[in-house]
JSON list of C-alpha atoms and ligand atoms in Angstrom, two decimals:
[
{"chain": "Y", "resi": 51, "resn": "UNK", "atom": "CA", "xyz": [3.62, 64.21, -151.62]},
{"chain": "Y", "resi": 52, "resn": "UNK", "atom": "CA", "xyz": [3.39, 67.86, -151.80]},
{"chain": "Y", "resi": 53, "resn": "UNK", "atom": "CA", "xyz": [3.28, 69.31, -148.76]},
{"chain": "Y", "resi": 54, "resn": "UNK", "atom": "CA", "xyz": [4.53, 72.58, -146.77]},
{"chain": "Y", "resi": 55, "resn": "UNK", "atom": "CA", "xyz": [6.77, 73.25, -144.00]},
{"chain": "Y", "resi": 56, "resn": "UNK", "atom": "CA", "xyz": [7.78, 76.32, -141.83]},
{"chain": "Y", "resi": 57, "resn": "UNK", "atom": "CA", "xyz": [11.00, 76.77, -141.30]},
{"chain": "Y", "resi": 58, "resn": "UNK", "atom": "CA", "xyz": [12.65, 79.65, -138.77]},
{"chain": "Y", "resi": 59, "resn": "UNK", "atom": "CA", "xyz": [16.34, 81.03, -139.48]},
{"chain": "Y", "resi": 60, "resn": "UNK", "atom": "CA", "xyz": [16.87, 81.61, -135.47]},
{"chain": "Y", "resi": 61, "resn": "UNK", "atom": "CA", "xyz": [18.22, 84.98, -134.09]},
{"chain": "Y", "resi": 62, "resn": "UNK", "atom": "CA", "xyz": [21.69, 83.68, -134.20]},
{"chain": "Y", "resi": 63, "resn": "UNK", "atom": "CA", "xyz": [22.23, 82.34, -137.63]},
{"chain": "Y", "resi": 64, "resn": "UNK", "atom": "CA", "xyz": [20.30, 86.19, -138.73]},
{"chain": "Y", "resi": 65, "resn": "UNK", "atom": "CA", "xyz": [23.12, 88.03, -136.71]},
{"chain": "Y", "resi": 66, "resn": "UNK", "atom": "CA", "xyz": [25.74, 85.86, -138.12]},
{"chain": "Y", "resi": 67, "resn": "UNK", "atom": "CA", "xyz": [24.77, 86.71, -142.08]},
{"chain": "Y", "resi": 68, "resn": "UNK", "atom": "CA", "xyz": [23.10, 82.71, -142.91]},
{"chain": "Y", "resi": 69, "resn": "UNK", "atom": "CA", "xyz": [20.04, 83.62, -144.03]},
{"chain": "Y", "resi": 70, "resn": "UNK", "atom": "CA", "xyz": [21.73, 83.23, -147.63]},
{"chain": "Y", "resi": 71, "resn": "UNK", "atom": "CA", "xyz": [23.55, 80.34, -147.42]},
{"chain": "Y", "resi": 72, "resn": "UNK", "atom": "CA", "xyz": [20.20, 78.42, -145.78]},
{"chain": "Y", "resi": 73, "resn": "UNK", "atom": "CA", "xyz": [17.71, 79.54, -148.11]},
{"chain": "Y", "resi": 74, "resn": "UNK", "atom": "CA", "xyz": [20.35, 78.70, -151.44]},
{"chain": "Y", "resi": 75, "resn": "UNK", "atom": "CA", "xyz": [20.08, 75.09, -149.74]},
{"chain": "Y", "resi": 76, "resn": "UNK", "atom": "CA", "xyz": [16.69, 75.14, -150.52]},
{"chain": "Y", "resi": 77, "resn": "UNK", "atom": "CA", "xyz": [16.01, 76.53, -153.57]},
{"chain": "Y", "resi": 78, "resn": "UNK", "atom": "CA", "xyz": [18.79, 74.65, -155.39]},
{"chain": "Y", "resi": 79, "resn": "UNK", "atom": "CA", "xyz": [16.90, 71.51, -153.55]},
{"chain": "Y", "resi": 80, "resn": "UNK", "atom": "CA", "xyz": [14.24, 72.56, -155.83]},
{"chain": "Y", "resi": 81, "resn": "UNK", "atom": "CA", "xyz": [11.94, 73.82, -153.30]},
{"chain": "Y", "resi": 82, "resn": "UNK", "atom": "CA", "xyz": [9.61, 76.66, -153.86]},
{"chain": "Y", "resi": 83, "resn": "UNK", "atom": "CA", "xyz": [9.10, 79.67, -151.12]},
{"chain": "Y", "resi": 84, "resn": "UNK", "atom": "CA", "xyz": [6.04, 80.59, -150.74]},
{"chain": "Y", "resi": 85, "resn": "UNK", "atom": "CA", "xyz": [6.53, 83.56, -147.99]},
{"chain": "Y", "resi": 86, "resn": "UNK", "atom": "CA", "xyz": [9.37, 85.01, -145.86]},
{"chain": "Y", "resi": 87, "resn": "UNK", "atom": "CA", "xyz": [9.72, 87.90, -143.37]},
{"chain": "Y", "resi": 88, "resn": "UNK", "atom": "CA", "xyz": [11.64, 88.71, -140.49]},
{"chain": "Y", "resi": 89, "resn": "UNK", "atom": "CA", "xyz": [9.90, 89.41, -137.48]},
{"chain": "Y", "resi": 90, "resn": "UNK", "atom": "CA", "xyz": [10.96, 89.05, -133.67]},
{"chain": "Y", "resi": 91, "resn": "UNK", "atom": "CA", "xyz": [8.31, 87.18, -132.26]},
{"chain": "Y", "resi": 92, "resn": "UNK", "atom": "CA", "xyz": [6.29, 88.11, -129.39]},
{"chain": "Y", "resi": 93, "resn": "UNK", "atom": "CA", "xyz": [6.14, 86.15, -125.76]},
{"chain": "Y", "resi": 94, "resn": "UNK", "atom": "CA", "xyz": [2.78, 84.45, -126.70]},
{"chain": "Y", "resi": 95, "resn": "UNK", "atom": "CA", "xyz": [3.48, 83.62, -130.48]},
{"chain": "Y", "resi": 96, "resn": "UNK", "atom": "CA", "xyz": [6.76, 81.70, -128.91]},
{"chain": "Y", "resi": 97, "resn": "UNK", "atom": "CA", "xyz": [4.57, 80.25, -126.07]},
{"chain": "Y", "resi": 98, "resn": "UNK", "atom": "CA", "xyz": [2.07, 78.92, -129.04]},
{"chain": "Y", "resi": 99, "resn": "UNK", "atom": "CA", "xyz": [4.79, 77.28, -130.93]},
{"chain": "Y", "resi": 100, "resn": "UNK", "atom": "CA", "xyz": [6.93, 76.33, -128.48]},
{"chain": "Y", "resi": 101, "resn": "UNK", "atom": "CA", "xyz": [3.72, 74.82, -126.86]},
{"chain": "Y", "resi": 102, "resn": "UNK", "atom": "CA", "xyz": [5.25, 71.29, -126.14]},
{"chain": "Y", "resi": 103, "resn": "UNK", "atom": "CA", "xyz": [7.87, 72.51, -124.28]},
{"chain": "Y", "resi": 104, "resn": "UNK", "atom": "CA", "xyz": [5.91, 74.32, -121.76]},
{"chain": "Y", "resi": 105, "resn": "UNK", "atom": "CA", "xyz": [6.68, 73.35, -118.55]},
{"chain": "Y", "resi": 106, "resn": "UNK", "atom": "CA", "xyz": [10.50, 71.23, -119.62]},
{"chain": "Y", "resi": 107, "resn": "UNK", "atom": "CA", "xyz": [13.27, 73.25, -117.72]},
{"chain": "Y", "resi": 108, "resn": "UNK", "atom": "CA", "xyz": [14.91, 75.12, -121.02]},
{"chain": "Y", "resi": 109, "resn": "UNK", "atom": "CA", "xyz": [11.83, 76.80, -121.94]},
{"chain": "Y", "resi": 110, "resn": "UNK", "atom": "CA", "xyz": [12.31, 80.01, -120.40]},
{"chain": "Y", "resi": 111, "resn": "UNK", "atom": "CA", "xyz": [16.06, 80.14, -121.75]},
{"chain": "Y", "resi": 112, "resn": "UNK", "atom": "CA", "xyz": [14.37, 78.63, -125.63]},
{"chain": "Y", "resi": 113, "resn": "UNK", "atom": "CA", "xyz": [11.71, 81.66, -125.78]},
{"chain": "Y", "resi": 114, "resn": "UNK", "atom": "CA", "xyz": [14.32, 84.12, -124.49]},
{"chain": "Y", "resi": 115, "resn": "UNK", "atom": "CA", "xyz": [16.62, 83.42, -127.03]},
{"chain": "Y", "resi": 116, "resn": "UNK", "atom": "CA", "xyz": [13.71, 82.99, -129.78]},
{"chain": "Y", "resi": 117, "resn": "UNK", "atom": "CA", "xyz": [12.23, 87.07, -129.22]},
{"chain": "Y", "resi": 118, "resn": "UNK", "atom": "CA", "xyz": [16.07, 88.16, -128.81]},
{"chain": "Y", "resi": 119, "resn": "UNK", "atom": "CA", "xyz": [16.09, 89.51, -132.11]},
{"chain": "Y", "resi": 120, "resn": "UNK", "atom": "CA", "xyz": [14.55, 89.16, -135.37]},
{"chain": "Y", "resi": 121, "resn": "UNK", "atom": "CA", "xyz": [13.98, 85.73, -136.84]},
{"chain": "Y", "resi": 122, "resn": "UNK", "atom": "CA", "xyz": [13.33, 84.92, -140.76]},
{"chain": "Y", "resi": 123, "resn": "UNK", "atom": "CA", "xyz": [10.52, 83.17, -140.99]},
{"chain": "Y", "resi": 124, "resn": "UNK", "atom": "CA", "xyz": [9.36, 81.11, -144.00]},
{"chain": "Y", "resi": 125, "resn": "UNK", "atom": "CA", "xyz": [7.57, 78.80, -145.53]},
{"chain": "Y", "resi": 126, "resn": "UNK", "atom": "CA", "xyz": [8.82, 76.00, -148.12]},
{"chain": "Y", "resi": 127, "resn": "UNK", "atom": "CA", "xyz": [6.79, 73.67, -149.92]},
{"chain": "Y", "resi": 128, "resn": "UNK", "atom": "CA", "xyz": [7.99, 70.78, -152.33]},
{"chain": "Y", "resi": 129, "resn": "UNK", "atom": "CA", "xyz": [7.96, 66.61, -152.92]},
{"chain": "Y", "resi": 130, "resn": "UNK", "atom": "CA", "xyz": [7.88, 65.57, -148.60]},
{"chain": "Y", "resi": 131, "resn": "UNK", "atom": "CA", "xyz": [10.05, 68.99, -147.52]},
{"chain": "Y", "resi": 132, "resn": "UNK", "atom": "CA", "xyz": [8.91, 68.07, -144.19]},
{"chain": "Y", "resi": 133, "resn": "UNK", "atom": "CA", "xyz": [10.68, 65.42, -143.83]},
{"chain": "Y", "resi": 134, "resn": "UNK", "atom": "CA", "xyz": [13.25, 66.18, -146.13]},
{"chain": "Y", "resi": 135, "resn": "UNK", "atom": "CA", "xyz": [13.45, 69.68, -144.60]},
{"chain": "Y", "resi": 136, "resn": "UNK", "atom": "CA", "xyz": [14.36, 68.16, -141.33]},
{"chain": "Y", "resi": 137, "resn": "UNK", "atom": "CA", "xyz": [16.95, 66.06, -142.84]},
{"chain": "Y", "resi": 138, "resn": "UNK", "atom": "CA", "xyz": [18.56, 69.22, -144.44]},
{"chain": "Y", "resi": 139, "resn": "UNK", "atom": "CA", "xyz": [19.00, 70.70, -140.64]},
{"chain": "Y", "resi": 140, "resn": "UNK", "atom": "CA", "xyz": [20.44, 67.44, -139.22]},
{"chain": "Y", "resi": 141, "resn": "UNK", "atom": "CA", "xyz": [20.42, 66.61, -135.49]},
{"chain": "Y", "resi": 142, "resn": "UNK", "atom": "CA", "xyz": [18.94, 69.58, -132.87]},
{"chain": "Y", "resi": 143, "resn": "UNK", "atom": "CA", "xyz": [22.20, 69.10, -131.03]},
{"chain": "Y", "resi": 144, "resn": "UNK", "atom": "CA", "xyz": [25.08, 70.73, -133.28]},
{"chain": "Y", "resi": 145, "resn": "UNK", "atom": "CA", "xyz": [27.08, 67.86, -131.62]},
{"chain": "Y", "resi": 146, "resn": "UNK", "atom": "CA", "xyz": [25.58, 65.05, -133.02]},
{"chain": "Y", "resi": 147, "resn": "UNK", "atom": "CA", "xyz": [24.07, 67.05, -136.43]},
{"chain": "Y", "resi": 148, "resn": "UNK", "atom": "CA", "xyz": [26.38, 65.48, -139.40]},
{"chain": "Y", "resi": 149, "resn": "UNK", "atom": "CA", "xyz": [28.86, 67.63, -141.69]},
{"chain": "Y", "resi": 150, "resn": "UNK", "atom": "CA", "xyz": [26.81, 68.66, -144.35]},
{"chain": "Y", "resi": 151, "resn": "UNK", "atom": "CA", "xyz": [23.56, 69.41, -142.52]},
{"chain": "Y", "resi": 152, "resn": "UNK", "atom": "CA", "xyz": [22.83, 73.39, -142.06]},
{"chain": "Y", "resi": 153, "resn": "UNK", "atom": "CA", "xyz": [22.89, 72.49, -138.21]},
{"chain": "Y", "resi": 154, "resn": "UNK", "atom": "CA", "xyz": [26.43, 70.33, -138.59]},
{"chain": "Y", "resi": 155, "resn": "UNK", "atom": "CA", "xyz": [28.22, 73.23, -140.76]},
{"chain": "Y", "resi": 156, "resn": "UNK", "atom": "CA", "xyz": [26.70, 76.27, -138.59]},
{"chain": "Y", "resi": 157, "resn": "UNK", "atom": "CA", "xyz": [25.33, 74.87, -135.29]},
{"chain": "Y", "resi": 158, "resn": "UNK", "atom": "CA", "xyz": [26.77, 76.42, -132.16]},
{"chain": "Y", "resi": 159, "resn": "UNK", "atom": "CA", "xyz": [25.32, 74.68, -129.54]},
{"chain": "Y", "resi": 160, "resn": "UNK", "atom": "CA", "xyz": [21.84, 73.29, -128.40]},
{"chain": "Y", "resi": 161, "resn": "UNK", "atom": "CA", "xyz": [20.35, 76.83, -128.09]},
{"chain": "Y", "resi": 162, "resn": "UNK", "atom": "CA", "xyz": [21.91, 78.57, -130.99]},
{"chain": "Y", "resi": 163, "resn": "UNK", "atom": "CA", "xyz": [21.55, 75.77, -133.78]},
{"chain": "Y", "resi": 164, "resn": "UNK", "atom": "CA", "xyz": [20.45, 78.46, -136.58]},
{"chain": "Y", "resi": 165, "resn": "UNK", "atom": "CA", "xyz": [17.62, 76.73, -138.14]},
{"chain": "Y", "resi": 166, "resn": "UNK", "atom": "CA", "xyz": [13.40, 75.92, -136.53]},
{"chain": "Y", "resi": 167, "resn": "UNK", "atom": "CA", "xyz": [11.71, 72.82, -138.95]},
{"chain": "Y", "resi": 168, "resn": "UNK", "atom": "CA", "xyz": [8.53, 72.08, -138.24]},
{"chain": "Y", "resi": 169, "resn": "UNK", "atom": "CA", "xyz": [8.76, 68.10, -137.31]},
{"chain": "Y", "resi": 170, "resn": "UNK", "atom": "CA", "xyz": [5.53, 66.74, -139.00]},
{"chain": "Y", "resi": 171, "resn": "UNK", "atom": "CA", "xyz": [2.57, 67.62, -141.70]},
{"chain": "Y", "resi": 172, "resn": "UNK", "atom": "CA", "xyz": [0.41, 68.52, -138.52]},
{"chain": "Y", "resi": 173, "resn": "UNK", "atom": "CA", "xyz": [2.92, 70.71, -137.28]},
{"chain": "Y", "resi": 174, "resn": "UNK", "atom": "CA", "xyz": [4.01, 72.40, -140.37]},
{"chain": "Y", "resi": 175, "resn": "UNK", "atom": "CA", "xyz": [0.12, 73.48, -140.90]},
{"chain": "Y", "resi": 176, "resn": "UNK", "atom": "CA", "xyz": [-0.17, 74.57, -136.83]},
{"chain": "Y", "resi": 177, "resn": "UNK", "atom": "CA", "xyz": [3.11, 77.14, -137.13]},
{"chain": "Y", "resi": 178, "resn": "UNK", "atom": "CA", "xyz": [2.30, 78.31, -141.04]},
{"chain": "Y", "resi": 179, "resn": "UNK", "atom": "CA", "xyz": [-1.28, 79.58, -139.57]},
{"chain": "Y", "resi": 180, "resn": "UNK", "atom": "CA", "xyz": [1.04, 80.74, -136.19]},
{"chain": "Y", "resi": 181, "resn": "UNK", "atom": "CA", "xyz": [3.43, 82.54, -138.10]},
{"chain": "Y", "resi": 182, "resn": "UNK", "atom": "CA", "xyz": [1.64, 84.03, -141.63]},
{"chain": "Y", "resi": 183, "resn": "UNK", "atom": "CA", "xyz": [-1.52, 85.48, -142.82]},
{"chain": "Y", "resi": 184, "resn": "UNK", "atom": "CA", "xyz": [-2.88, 83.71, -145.42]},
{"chain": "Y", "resi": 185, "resn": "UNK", "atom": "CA", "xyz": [-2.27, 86.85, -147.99]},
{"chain": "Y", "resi": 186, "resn": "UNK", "atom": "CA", "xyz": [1.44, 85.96, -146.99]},
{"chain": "Y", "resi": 187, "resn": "UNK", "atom": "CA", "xyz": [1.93, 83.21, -148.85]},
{"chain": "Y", "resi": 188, "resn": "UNK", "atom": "CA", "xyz": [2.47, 83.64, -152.73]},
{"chain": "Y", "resi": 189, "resn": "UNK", "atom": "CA", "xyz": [1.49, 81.02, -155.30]},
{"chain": "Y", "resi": 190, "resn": "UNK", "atom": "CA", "xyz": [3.57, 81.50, -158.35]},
{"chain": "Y", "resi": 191, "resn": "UNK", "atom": "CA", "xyz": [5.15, 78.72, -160.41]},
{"chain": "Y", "resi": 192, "resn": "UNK", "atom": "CA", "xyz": [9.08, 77.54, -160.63]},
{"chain": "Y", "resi": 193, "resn": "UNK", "atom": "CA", "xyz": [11.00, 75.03, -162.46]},
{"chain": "Y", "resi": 194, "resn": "UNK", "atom": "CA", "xyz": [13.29, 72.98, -160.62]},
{"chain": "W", "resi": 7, "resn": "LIG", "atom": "P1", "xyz": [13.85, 73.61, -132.28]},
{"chain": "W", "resi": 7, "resn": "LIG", "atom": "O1", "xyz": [13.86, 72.77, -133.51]},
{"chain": "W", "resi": 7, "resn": "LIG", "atom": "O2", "xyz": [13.58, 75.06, -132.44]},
{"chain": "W", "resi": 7, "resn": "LIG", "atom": "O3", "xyz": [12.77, 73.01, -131.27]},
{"chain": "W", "resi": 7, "resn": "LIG", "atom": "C1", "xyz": [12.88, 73.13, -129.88]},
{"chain": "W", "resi": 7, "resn": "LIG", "atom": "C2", "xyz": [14.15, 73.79, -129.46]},
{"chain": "W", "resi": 7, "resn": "LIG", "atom": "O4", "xyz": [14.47, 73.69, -128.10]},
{"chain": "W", "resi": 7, "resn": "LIG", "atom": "C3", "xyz": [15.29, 73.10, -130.16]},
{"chain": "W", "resi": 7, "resn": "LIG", "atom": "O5", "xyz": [15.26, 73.46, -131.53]},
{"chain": "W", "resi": 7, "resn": "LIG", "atom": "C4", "xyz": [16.49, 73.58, -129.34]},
{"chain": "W", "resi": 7, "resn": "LIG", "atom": "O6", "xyz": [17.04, 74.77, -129.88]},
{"chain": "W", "resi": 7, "resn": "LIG", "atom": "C5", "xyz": [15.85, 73.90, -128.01]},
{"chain": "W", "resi": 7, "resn": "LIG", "atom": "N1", "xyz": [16.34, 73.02, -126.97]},
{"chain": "W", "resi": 7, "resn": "LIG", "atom": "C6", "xyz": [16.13, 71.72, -126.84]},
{"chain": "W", "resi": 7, "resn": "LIG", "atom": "N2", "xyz": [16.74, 71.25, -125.75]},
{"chain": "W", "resi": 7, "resn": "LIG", "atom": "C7", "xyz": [17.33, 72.30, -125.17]},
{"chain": "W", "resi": 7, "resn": "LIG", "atom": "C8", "xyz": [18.10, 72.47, -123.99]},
{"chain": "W", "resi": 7, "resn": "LIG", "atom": "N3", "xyz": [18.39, 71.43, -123.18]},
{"chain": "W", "resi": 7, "resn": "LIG", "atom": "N4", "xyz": [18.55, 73.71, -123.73]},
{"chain": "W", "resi": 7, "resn": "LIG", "atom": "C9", "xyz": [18.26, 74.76, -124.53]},
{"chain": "W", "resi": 7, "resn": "LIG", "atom": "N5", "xyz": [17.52, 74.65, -125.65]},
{"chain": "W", "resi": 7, "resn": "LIG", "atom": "C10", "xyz": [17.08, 73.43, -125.96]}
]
């Protein structure tokens, strides 16, 4: 169905110059954008959507590296982009992420692997209200 997902182009992949390369992945999936900005994200935006990790021993290292720099935030929406979103990034772990995924052609390491998608419907609606004001997000139409 149609749905929306946020994704987050992670300090490393903005230093490295992939904030091209990611988004042409998803626009020639036919996905629409609906809003984008880059922002370094404050201590308690990262504790908010990093809010299941609290407490697991990389946390402190994860929000660290999250407010290091700025991130490009975004949201996508299109036919089950959750889902299909999360099968564009590949594994979390660059090491098992496939060739062709974003995370398999750019991942670094468990830390660094360039790309935040949110993991479910539920979640996609918690970090889109985290992350944007509702005058954020542009409705306009596309073809595929
Ligand atoms: P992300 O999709 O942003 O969701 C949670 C993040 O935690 C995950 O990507 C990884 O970047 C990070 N992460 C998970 N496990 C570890 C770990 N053991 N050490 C450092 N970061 C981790």
């Amino acid at each position: 169905s149609q749905e929306q997902t946020f994704l987050a182009i992670k300090p490393d992949a903005v230093q490295r110059g992939l904030i091209g390369p990611i988004i042409t992945r998803f626009e020639r999936r036919g996905y629409k954008l609906r809003a984008i900005k880059l922002i370094v994200p404050d201590r308690s935006l990262l504790e908010k959507h990093y809010d299941e990790h609290k407490g697991k021993p990389f946390f402190e290292k994860l929000v660290g590296f999250m407010g290091s720099g700025p991130v490009c935030a975004m949201v996508w929406e299109g036919k089950d982009v959750v889902k299909t979103g999360r099968a564009m990034l590949g594994a979390t772990n660059p090491l098992n992420s496939a060739p062709g995924t974003i995370r398999g052609d750019y991942g670094i390491d468990l830390g660094r692997n360039v790309c935040h998608g949110s993991d479910s419907v539920d979640s996609a609606k918690y970090e889109i209200n985290l992350w944007f004001q509702p005058t954020e997000i542009q409705q306009y139409d596309r073809a595929i």
